[in-house]
């Protein structure tokens, strides 16, 4: 039996499993665990600790058809400016609740399109951030950048306020693919954006690509990767496109018959990995790649790689505070997601409340499962000795979970008594295997496929 046949037998091409950027995934958050705990969990952040801050900007001038993010279109900046006013109110309220001397280790602006803001509005937003929070040593400030909506003055404003990592959306450079997903972006626009960033001394650059797009072929992906590599990014994320038009209505604009088959998607990932490896990139987890000297690659080597709502990270903060509509906060006690609709979010803040609407209180069993899944996703292994030491009351559960995994995937697992490792060639199954540990999964849920 060939390797691809073995992967197919284990459900790689038809399994519908989450990406596991959290456990449990956000679709299991409940309304009664949202705002109920948010204020208390913020107050319980240890004095003098470091936290991460995520700010969500849910606006775009164009709505790309492939995107399933919480965004809304706008033709003017007026609603954006009003939204920033609300963000500043939320920010100040959260800062007042936090204990003394809490500093931010990471700041990430995501969306939507954060670079839709005018330089003046961005200055106002960032002034609010740094007036409300002190920066920790080694502070990292990253921004998601759309090269088609990134004025040079705005990029310089971000650099002047300490942006030291930029995450640049590309998806695919092939014009036929771009037409099919409603996103026009030239190589020249991307090149110019990167030149401005490097001139502003923002030297750490990520680039985001998608595979599995309509009309995407091996030849077109090779062309895109060659152009991307010529731009010399430090990191790359190669995500699989999830076609879920029943969840993201704009995806009905995409012709489902033009999507590559599951087997072709797999071949595209294999091709990309080979090309990136030949260019010196180190594979990180299931969909990231980094230069050997990049901090993400270092974290993967030294066991410090983690997984959160931004994907793979070397962020060690135990608390992630999300600001803005639909933003998710992560605390040791659980998760809280703000109101998703901008109007509902704004109403909550303007009425003097926090905006938490949904969430989840973590049980001890949740914490153990979360750690096992994170180990699988980050290391392609589960360390039963370390987990039993960390969760001594659940050591039997650890043993049983690993034994069940080996039973379900005997040819894909190597077990030596201290844990289990995914065997060579079976790493693509990691999300399927993580799903086997997920006690919340019932039947086939509306998530992206495993590849």
Tab-separated table of C-alpha atoms in Angstrom:
chain	number	residue	atom	x	y	z
A	1	UNK	CA	0.000	0.000	0.000
A	2	UNK	CA	1.409	3.403	-0.994
A	3	UNK	CA	1.798	6.242	1.489
A	4	UNK	CA	-1.046	8.218	-0.057
A	5	UNK	CA	-3.285	5.139	0.169
A	6	UNK	CA	-2.458	4.819	3.870
A	7	UNK	CA	-3.275	8.492	4.438
A	8	UNK	CA	-6.530	8.085	2.525
A	9	UNK	CA	-7.444	5.034	4.602
A	10	UNK	CA	-7.088	7.110	7.775
A	11	UNK	CA	-9.470	9.749	6.434
A	12	UNK	CA	-7.059	12.509	5.419
A	13	UNK	CA	-9.013	13.463	2.315
A	14	UNK	CA	-12.515	13.434	3.721
A	15	UNK	CA	-12.146	14.195	7.449
A	16	UNK	CA	-13.676	17.472	8.597
A	17	UNK	CA	-11.668	18.596	11.588
A	18	UNK	CA	-10.898	21.959	13.220
A	19	UNK	CA	-7.596	23.756	12.852
A	20	UNK	CA	-7.240	23.589	16.645
A	21	UNK	CA	-6.082	27.133	17.240
A	22	UNK	CA	-7.874	26.646	20.554
A	23	UNK	CA	-9.314	23.767	22.530
A	24	UNK	CA	-12.192	23.468	22.595
A	25	UNK	CA	-12.650	25.198	19.228
A	26	UNK	CA	-14.697	28.401	19.175
A	27	UNK	CA	-17.809	26.669	17.819
A	28	UNK	CA	-18.169	25.104	21.274
A	29	UNK	CA	-18.191	28.441	23.090
A	30	UNK	CA	-21.447	29.117	24.945
A	31	UNK	CA	-23.332	32.335	25.625
A	32	UNK	CA	-23.512	31.767	29.379
A	33	UNK	CA	-19.701	31.717	29.649
A	34	UNK	CA	-19.038	34.990	27.824
A	35	UNK	CA	-19.275	38.248	29.690
A	36	UNK	CA	-20.069	36.409	32.929
A	37	UNK	CA	-16.372	35.804	33.707
A	38	UNK	CA	-14.592	38.398	31.575
A	39	UNK	CA	-14.213	41.115	34.203
A	40	UNK	CA	-13.067	38.692	36.924
A	41	UNK	CA	-10.539	36.981	34.650
A	42	UNK	CA	-9.015	40.316	33.623
A	43	UNK	CA	-8.699	41.320	37.266
A	44	UNK	CA	-7.093	37.956	38.066
A	45	UNK	CA	-4.147	38.510	35.686
A	46	UNK	CA	-1.049	38.348	37.935
A	47	UNK	CA	0.411	41.701	38.918
A	48	UNK	CA	3.614	42.451	37.028
A	49	UNK	CA	2.993	39.771	34.393
A	50	UNK	CA	3.228	40.031	30.609
A	51	UNK	CA	0.217	39.654	28.333
A	52	UNK	CA	-0.395	39.747	24.604
A	53	UNK	CA	-2.855	42.115	22.952
A	54	UNK	CA	-4.839	41.474	19.780
A	55	UNK	CA	-6.853	44.283	18.144
A	56	UNK	CA	-9.407	43.356	15.503
A	57	UNK	CA	-10.206	45.806	12.672
A	58	UNK	CA	-13.240	44.228	10.911
A	59	UNK	CA	-13.339	46.485	7.836
A	60	UNK	CA	-12.270	46.070	4.213
A	61	UNK	CA	-12.752	48.249	1.144
A	62	UNK	CA	-13.274	45.048	-0.827
A	63	UNK	CA	-14.504	41.700	0.442
A	64	UNK	CA	-12.323	38.931	-0.985
A	65	UNK	CA	-14.526	35.963	-1.799
A	66	UNK	CA	-12.242	33.340	-0.263
A	67	UNK	CA	-12.145	34.978	3.163
A	68	UNK	CA	-14.210	33.580	6.054
A	69	UNK	CA	-13.061	36.178	8.598
A	70	UNK	CA	-15.443	38.491	10.474
A	71	UNK	CA	-15.294	41.538	8.202
A	72	UNK	CA	-17.570	44.086	6.592
A	73	UNK	CA	-17.172	46.277	3.540
A	74	UNK	CA	-16.977	50.049	3.654
A	75	UNK	CA	-16.507	52.669	0.976
A	76	UNK	CA	-15.584	55.467	3.391
A	77	UNK	CA	-13.419	55.699	6.518
A	78	UNK	CA	-16.128	57.274	8.650
A	79	UNK	CA	-17.373	53.982	10.185
A	80	UNK	CA	-13.762	52.955	10.729
A	81	UNK	CA	-12.998	56.165	12.643
A	82	UNK	CA	-16.138	55.702	14.769
A	83	UNK	CA	-15.135	52.098	15.478
A	84	UNK	CA	-11.673	53.196	16.631
A	85	UNK	CA	-13.334	55.572	19.095
A	86	UNK	CA	-15.128	52.565	20.590
A	87	UNK	CA	-11.929	50.501	20.603
A	88	UNK	CA	-10.220	53.230	22.632
A	89	UNK	CA	-13.041	53.110	25.169
A	90	UNK	CA	-12.757	49.329	25.485
A	91	UNK	CA	-8.992	49.553	25.772
A	92	UNK	CA	-9.140	52.101	28.586
A	93	UNK	CA	-11.754	50.013	30.443
A	94	UNK	CA	-9.639	46.861	30.229
A	95	UNK	CA	-6.495	48.720	31.314
A	96	UNK	CA	-8.286	50.005	34.440
A	97	UNK	CA	-9.309	46.453	35.379
A	98	UNK	CA	-5.833	44.981	35.012
A	99	UNK	CA	-3.598	44.838	38.103
A	100	UNK	CA	-0.571	47.101	38.359
A	101	UNK	CA	2.538	46.728	36.234
A	102	UNK	CA	1.008	44.373	33.659
A	103	UNK	CA	2.933	44.908	30.418
A	104	UNK	CA	2.292	43.846	26.843
A	105	UNK	CA	4.797	41.470	25.274
A	106	UNK	CA	3.029	41.224	21.902
A	107	UNK	CA	0.693	43.520	20.002
A	108	UNK	CA	-1.008	42.260	16.858
A	109	UNK	CA	-3.366	44.222	14.615
A	110	UNK	CA	-5.547	41.920	12.540
A	111	UNK	CA	-8.689	42.024	10.486
A	112	UNK	CA	-10.187	42.679	8.139
A	113	UNK	CA	-7.672	45.178	6.903
A	114	UNK	CA	-5.827	47.093	9.642
A	115	UNK	CA	-4.017	49.096	6.979
A	116	UNK	CA	-7.345	50.616	5.919
A	117	UNK	CA	-6.895	53.166	8.729
A	118	UNK	CA	-5.650	56.628	7.859
A	119	UNK	CA	-2.270	57.632	9.359
A	120	UNK	CA	-4.078	60.039	11.709
A	121	UNK	CA	-6.520	57.396	12.956
A	122	UNK	CA	-3.743	54.808	13.324
A	123	UNK	CA	-1.717	57.316	15.341
A	124	UNK	CA	-4.714	57.879	17.602
A	125	UNK	CA	-5.244	54.136	18.064
A	126	UNK	CA	-1.610	53.380	18.863
A	127	UNK	CA	-1.315	56.366	21.175
A	128	UNK	CA	-4.238	54.850	23.082
A	129	UNK	CA	-2.483	51.478	23.256
A	130	UNK	CA	0.783	52.838	24.570
A	131	UNK	CA	-0.887	55.259	26.962
A	132	UNK	CA	-2.872	52.350	28.419
A	133	UNK	CA	-0.184	49.655	28.469
A	134	UNK	CA	3.555	49.614	29.110
A	135	UNK	CA	5.692	47.569	26.748
A	136	UNK	CA	7.660	44.576	28.023
A	137	UNK	CA	11.296	43.994	27.186
A	138	UNK	CA	11.560	42.359	23.763
A	139	UNK	CA	8.166	43.778	22.752
A	140	UNK	CA	6.956	42.552	19.361
A	141	UNK	CA	4.459	44.527	17.283
A	142	UNK	CA	3.005	42.848	14.199
A	143	UNK	CA	0.400	43.985	11.687
A	144	UNK	CA	-1.520	42.178	8.941
A	145	UNK	CA	-0.901	44.159	5.768
A	146	UNK	CA	-2.794	44.185	2.488
A	147	UNK	CA	-0.335	45.628	-0.068
A	148	UNK	CA	-3.259	46.985	-2.112
A	149	UNK	CA	-4.466	48.993	0.913
A	150	UNK	CA	-1.245	50.153	2.540
A	151	UNK	CA	-0.339	53.776	1.868
A	152	UNK	CA	3.374	54.574	2.352
A	153	UNK	CA	2.455	57.167	4.999
A	154	UNK	CA	0.470	54.565	6.946
A	155	UNK	CA	3.329	52.038	6.803
A	156	UNK	CA	5.743	54.683	8.050
A	157	UNK	CA	3.336	55.566	10.868
A	158	UNK	CA	3.295	51.923	11.962
A	159	UNK	CA	7.092	51.718	11.833
A	160	UNK	CA	7.417	54.961	13.802
A	161	UNK	CA	5.274	53.406	16.547
A	162	UNK	CA	7.440	50.308	16.805
A	163	UNK	CA	6.045	47.798	14.304
A	164	UNK	CA	8.837	45.241	13.936
A	165	UNK	CA	7.008	42.413	12.142
A	166	UNK	CA	4.720	42.642	9.127
A	167	UNK	CA	2.442	39.861	7.910
A	168	UNK	CA	1.746	40.371	4.220
A	169	UNK	CA	-1.206	38.749	2.511
A	170	UNK	CA	-0.511	37.307	-0.945
A	171	UNK	CA	-2.680	34.172	-1.387
A	172	UNK	CA	-1.677	33.635	-5.057
A	173	UNK	CA	-0.176	35.781	-7.821
A	174	UNK	CA	-1.813	33.972	-10.740
A	175	UNK	CA	-4.318	36.387	-12.416
A	176	UNK	CA	-6.760	33.578	-13.230
A	177	UNK	CA	-6.784	32.438	-9.601
A	178	UNK	CA	-7.110	36.019	-8.365
A	179	UNK	CA	-10.108	36.602	-10.645
A	180	UNK	CA	-11.732	33.454	-9.269
A	181	UNK	CA	-11.361	34.560	-5.625
A	182	UNK	CA	-12.142	38.269	-6.037
A	183	UNK	CA	-8.694	39.540	-5.108
A	184	UNK	CA	-6.565	41.556	-7.525
A	185	UNK	CA	-3.002	42.068	-6.293
A	186	UNK	CA	0.051	42.428	-8.485
A	187	UNK	CA	3.602	41.394	-7.749
A	188	UNK	CA	4.651	45.025	-8.255
A	189	UNK	CA	2.259	46.225	-5.519
A	190	UNK	CA	3.634	43.608	-3.148
A	191	UNK	CA	7.251	44.400	-4.057
A	192	UNK	CA	6.722	48.131	-3.501
A	193	UNK	CA	5.088	47.493	-0.120
A	194	UNK	CA	8.007	45.356	1.017
A	195	UNK	CA	10.542	47.929	-0.170
A	196	UNK	CA	8.792	50.608	1.910
A	197	UNK	CA	8.773	48.343	4.967
A	198	UNK	CA	12.447	47.494	4.632
A	199	UNK	CA	13.352	51.158	4.123
A	200	UNK	CA	11.469	51.861	7.357
A	201	UNK	CA	13.665	49.211	9.039
A	202	UNK	CA	10.885	46.613	9.428
A	203	UNK	CA	13.046	43.638	8.592
A	204	UNK	CA	10.969	40.743	9.890
A	205	UNK	CA	8.448	39.824	7.213
A	206	UNK	CA	5.850	37.039	7.056
A	207	UNK	CA	3.895	36.180	3.939
A	208	UNK	CA	0.572	34.323	3.763
A	209	UNK	CA	-0.343	32.024	0.875
A	210	UNK	CA	-3.288	29.737	0.154
A	211	UNK	CA	-3.416	26.404	-1.622
A	212	UNK	CA	-6.506	24.609	-2.853
A	213	UNK	CA	-7.846	27.694	-4.639
A	214	UNK	CA	-9.966	27.532	-7.821
A	215	UNK	CA	-7.920	27.009	-10.996
A	216	UNK	CA	-4.738	26.608	-8.949
A	217	UNK	CA	-2.327	24.107	-10.480
A	218	UNK	CA	1.150	22.839	-9.714
A	219	UNK	CA	2.556	25.162	-12.384
A	220	UNK	CA	0.729	28.240	-11.083
A	221	UNK	CA	1.743	27.508	-7.488
A	222	UNK	CA	5.390	27.114	-8.539
A	223	UNK	CA	5.217	30.515	-10.281
A	224	UNK	CA	3.724	32.129	-7.167
A	225	UNK	CA	6.303	30.539	-4.868
A	226	UNK	CA	9.181	31.643	-7.104
A	227	UNK	CA	7.926	35.228	-6.958
A	228	UNK	CA	7.404	35.038	-3.198
A	229	UNK	CA	10.878	33.622	-2.596
A	230	UNK	CA	12.363	36.455	-4.651
A	231	UNK	CA	10.919	38.812	-2.006
A	232	UNK	CA	12.947	36.985	0.688
A	233	UNK	CA	10.445	36.674	3.536
A	234	UNK	CA	11.555	35.379	6.931
A	235	UNK	CA	8.429	33.261	7.435
A	236	UNK	CA	5.715	31.791	5.268
A	237	UNK	CA	2.293	30.468	6.120
A	238	UNK	CA	0.701	28.155	3.547
A	239	UNK	CA	-2.912	27.627	4.565
A	240	UNK	CA	-5.411	25.314	2.930
A	241	UNK	CA	-8.420	27.143	1.538
A	242	UNK	CA	-11.596	26.022	3.323
A	243	UNK	CA	-14.636	26.219	1.052
A	244	UNK	CA	-17.529	26.724	3.491
A	245	UNK	CA	-20.138	28.847	1.663
A	246	UNK	CA	-22.796	27.786	4.193
A	247	UNK	CA	-20.720	29.627	6.843
A	248	UNK	CA	-19.223	32.450	4.769
A	249	UNK	CA	-21.819	33.728	2.308
A	250	UNK	CA	-19.321	35.553	0.112
A	251	UNK	CA	-17.803	32.204	-0.855
A	252	UNK	CA	-20.868	31.484	-2.996
A	253	UNK	CA	-19.087	33.691	-5.539
A	254	UNK	CA	-16.443	30.995	-5.928
A	255	UNK	CA	-17.067	28.256	-8.470
A	256	UNK	CA	-16.840	25.051	-6.453
A	257	UNK	CA	-16.329	23.002	-9.613
A	258	UNK	CA	-13.024	24.829	-10.234
A	259	UNK	CA	-11.552	23.735	-6.897
A	260	UNK	CA	-8.786	21.120	-6.984
A	261	UNK	CA	-9.546	17.669	-5.622
A	262	UNK	CA	-8.376	16.623	-2.168
A	263	UNK	CA	-5.597	14.547	-3.714
A	264	UNK	CA	-4.469	17.503	-5.825
A	265	UNK	CA	-4.484	19.736	-2.713
A	266	UNK	CA	-2.198	17.235	-1.028
A	267	UNK	CA	0.129	17.179	-4.032
A	268	UNK	CA	0.289	20.989	-3.949
A	269	UNK	CA	1.393	20.969	-0.299
A	270	UNK	CA	4.046	18.355	-1.027
A	271	UNK	CA	5.335	20.445	-3.932
A	272	UNK	CA	5.432	23.621	-1.834
A	273	UNK	CA	7.290	21.905	1.002
A	274	UNK	CA	9.959	20.651	-1.385
A	275	UNK	CA	10.438	24.078	-2.977
A	276	UNK	CA	10.625	25.861	0.356
A	277	UNK	CA	12.999	23.255	1.765
A	278	UNK	CA	15.348	23.720	-1.193
A	279	UNK	CA	15.332	27.455	-0.479
A	280	UNK	CA	16.417	26.877	3.114
A	281	UNK	CA	13.103	27.110	4.965
A	282	UNK	CA	12.426	24.927	7.989
A	283	UNK	CA	8.903	23.415	8.170
A	284	UNK	CA	7.031	24.475	11.316
A	285	UNK	CA	4.020	22.388	12.285
A	286	UNK	CA	1.406	21.781	9.599
A	287	UNK	CA	1.444	25.015	7.603
A	288	UNK	CA	4.304	27.367	8.589
A	289	UNK	CA	7.864	27.706	7.326
A	290	UNK	CA	10.700	29.836	8.677
A	291	UNK	CA	14.341	30.612	8.059
A	292	UNK	CA	16.565	28.641	10.478
A	293	UNK	CA	17.513	31.799	12.414
A	294	UNK	CA	13.921	33.028	12.783
A	295	UNK	CA	12.477	32.986	16.313
A	296	UNK	CA	9.709	30.590	15.246
A	297	UNK	CA	12.257	28.076	13.976
A	298	UNK	CA	14.253	28.483	17.189
A	299	UNK	CA	11.114	27.869	19.251
A	300	UNK	CA	10.373	24.710	17.260
A	301	UNK	CA	13.888	23.439	17.978
A	302	UNK	CA	13.909	24.238	21.698
A	303	UNK	CA	10.361	23.075	22.498
A	304	UNK	CA	8.903	26.578	22.855
A	305	UNK	CA	6.511	26.422	19.888
A	306	UNK	CA	2.872	27.065	20.821
A	307	UNK	CA	-0.466	27.384	19.073
A	308	UNK	CA	-3.051	30.127	19.545
A	309	UNK	CA	-5.652	32.051	17.552
A	310	UNK	CA	-2.955	33.476	15.255
A	311	UNK	CA	-1.684	29.969	14.479
A	312	UNK	CA	1.860	28.906	15.393
A	313	UNK	CA	3.698	31.274	17.719
A	314	UNK	CA	6.637	31.545	20.096
A	315	UNK	CA	4.582	33.812	22.371
A	316	UNK	CA	4.936	32.603	25.967
A	317	UNK	CA	2.297	34.873	27.514
A	318	UNK	CA	-0.429	32.948	29.335
A	319	UNK	CA	-2.991	35.692	28.678
A	320	UNK	CA	-4.102	37.013	25.296
A	321	UNK	CA	-6.509	39.938	25.474
A	322	UNK	CA	-8.636	40.487	22.381
A	323	UNK	CA	-10.097	43.930	21.689
A	324	UNK	CA	-12.731	44.722	19.080
A	325	UNK	CA	-15.743	43.015	17.555
A	326	UNK	CA	-15.489	39.179	17.569
A	327	UNK	CA	-12.018	39.274	19.176
A	328	UNK	CA	-11.233	36.307	21.428
A	329	UNK	CA	-9.388	36.556	24.744
A	330	UNK	CA	-7.562	33.596	26.224
A	331	UNK	CA	-7.020	33.258	29.983
A	332	UNK	CA	-5.782	30.338	32.094
A	333	UNK	CA	-9.408	29.995	33.247
A	334	UNK	CA	-10.946	29.912	29.747
A	335	UNK	CA	-11.927	31.873	26.642
A	336	UNK	CA	-14.108	34.922	26.055
A	337	UNK	CA	-15.251	36.144	22.636
A	338	UNK	CA	-16.585	39.665	22.145
A	339	UNK	CA	-19.866	40.384	20.393
A	340	UNK	CA	-19.323	39.491	16.725
A	341	UNK	CA	-21.561	42.122	15.129
A	342	UNK	CA	-19.935	45.558	15.136
A	343	UNK	CA	-23.191	47.247	16.178
A	344	UNK	CA	-23.701	44.923	19.166
A	345	UNK	CA	-20.050	45.266	20.183
A	346	UNK	CA	-20.191	49.070	19.990
A	347	UNK	CA	-23.468	49.199	21.947
A	348	UNK	CA	-21.986	47.137	24.793
A	349	UNK	CA	-18.901	49.337	25.105
A	350	UNK	CA	-20.755	52.629	24.749
A	351	UNK	CA	-23.191	51.523	27.481
A	352	UNK	CA	-20.299	51.144	29.888
A	353	UNK	CA	-19.892	47.351	29.729
A	354	UNK	CA	-17.314	44.931	28.403
A	355	UNK	CA	-18.271	43.203	25.146
A	356	UNK	CA	-17.854	39.522	26.033
A	357	UNK	CA	-20.720	37.491	24.562
A	358	UNK	CA	-19.578	33.861	24.303
A	359	UNK	CA	-16.908	31.772	25.940
A	360	UNK	CA	-15.843	28.619	27.683
A	361	UNK	CA	-14.690	27.797	31.221
A	362	UNK	CA	-11.861	25.276	31.012
A	363	UNK	CA	-12.126	22.100	33.065
A	364	UNK	CA	-9.070	20.092	34.130
A	365	UNK	CA	-9.961	17.584	31.403
A	366	UNK	CA	-10.042	20.431	28.849
A	367	UNK	CA	-6.602	21.609	29.912
A	368	UNK	CA	-5.121	18.161	29.556
A	369	UNK	CA	-6.681	17.596	26.136
A	370	UNK	CA	-5.599	21.067	25.012
A	371	UNK	CA	-2.016	20.297	25.986
A	372	UNK	CA	-2.032	16.921	24.226
A	373	UNK	CA	-3.414	18.471	21.040
A	374	UNK	CA	-0.908	21.338	21.214
A	375	UNK	CA	1.951	18.856	21.578
A	376	UNK	CA	0.706	16.905	18.568
A	377	UNK	CA	0.264	20.041	16.455
A	378	UNK	CA	3.617	21.572	17.445
A	379	UNK	CA	5.890	18.546	17.949
A	380	UNK	CA	4.087	15.701	16.150
A	381	UNK	CA	4.435	13.825	19.425
A	382	UNK	CA	2.880	13.459	22.869
A	383	UNK	CA	5.184	13.314	25.913
A	384	UNK	CA	3.285	11.146	28.391
A	385	UNK	CA	5.893	11.539	31.134
A	386	UNK	CA	5.749	15.341	31.019
A	387	UNK	CA	1.955	15.350	30.857
A	388	UNK	CA	1.619	12.945	33.773
A	389	UNK	CA	3.936	15.175	35.815
A	390	UNK	CA	1.921	18.261	34.894
A	391	UNK	CA	-1.462	16.574	35.429
A	392	UNK	CA	-0.739	13.965	38.131
A	393	UNK	CA	-4.421	13.413	38.887
A	394	UNK	CA	-5.043	12.516	35.235
A	395	UNK	CA	-2.042	10.311	34.500
A	396	UNK	CA	-4.336	7.355	33.823
A	397	UNK	CA	-6.285	9.482	31.322
A	398	UNK	CA	-3.027	10.346	29.546
A	399	UNK	CA	-2.116	6.683	29.260
A	400	UNK	CA	-5.575	5.742	27.998
A	401	UNK	CA	-5.665	8.575	25.424
A	402	UNK	CA	-2.277	7.638	23.989
A	403	UNK	CA	-3.189	3.951	23.907
A	404	UNK	CA	-6.408	4.763	22.040
A	405	UNK	CA	-4.446	6.871	19.554
A	406	UNK	CA	-1.999	4.025	18.886
A	407	UNK	CA	-4.893	1.594	18.482
A	408	UNK	CA	-6.675	3.869	15.991
A	409	UNK	CA	-3.522	4.709	14.005
A	410	UNK	CA	-1.143	1.752	14.543
A	411	UNK	CA	0.936	2.302	11.422
A	412	UNK	CA	1.115	6.092	11.964
A	413	UNK	CA	2.385	5.987	15.563
A	414	UNK	CA	5.701	5.070	17.155
A	415	UNK	CA	5.504	4.439	20.898
A	416	UNK	CA	8.498	3.935	23.178
A	417	UNK	CA	6.880	3.928	26.610
A	418	UNK	CA	7.571	7.618	27.292
A	419	UNK	CA	5.107	8.856	24.727
A	420	UNK	CA	4.050	8.574	21.138
A	421	UNK	CA	5.479	10.100	17.953
A	422	UNK	CA	3.861	10.382	14.551
A	423	UNK	CA	5.776	8.099	12.201
A	424	UNK	CA	7.640	9.403	9.165
A	425	UNK	CA	5.293	10.233	6.320
A	426	UNK	CA	2.188	10.484	8.502
A	427	UNK	CA	2.523	14.088	9.710
A	428	UNK	CA	-0.340	15.191	7.386
A	429	UNK	CA	-2.661	13.171	9.657
A	430	UNK	CA	-1.934	15.317	12.713
A	431	UNK	CA	-5.278	17.161	12.688
A	432	UNK	CA	-7.175	13.911	12.165
A	433	UNK	CA	-5.300	12.452	15.132
A	434	UNK	CA	-5.970	15.564	17.209
A	435	UNK	CA	-9.644	15.169	16.351
A	436	UNK	CA	-9.493	11.643	17.764
A	437	UNK	CA	-8.518	13.174	21.142
A	438	UNK	CA	-11.251	15.821	20.961
A	439	UNK	CA	-14.045	14.750	23.292
A	440	UNK	CA	-16.341	17.541	22.026
A	441	UNK	CA	-16.463	16.242	18.476
A	442	UNK	CA	-19.734	14.582	17.513
A	443	UNK	CA	-20.120	13.508	13.909
A	444	UNK	CA	-18.827	15.607	11.041
A	445	UNK	CA	-18.758	19.292	11.911
A	446	UNK	CA	-18.601	22.303	9.592
A	447	UNK	CA	-14.852	22.799	9.566
A	448	UNK	CA	-12.149	22.802	6.946
A	449	UNK	CA	-10.864	19.494	5.703
A	450	UNK	CA	-7.723	17.975	7.149
A	451	UNK	CA	-5.554	19.152	4.258
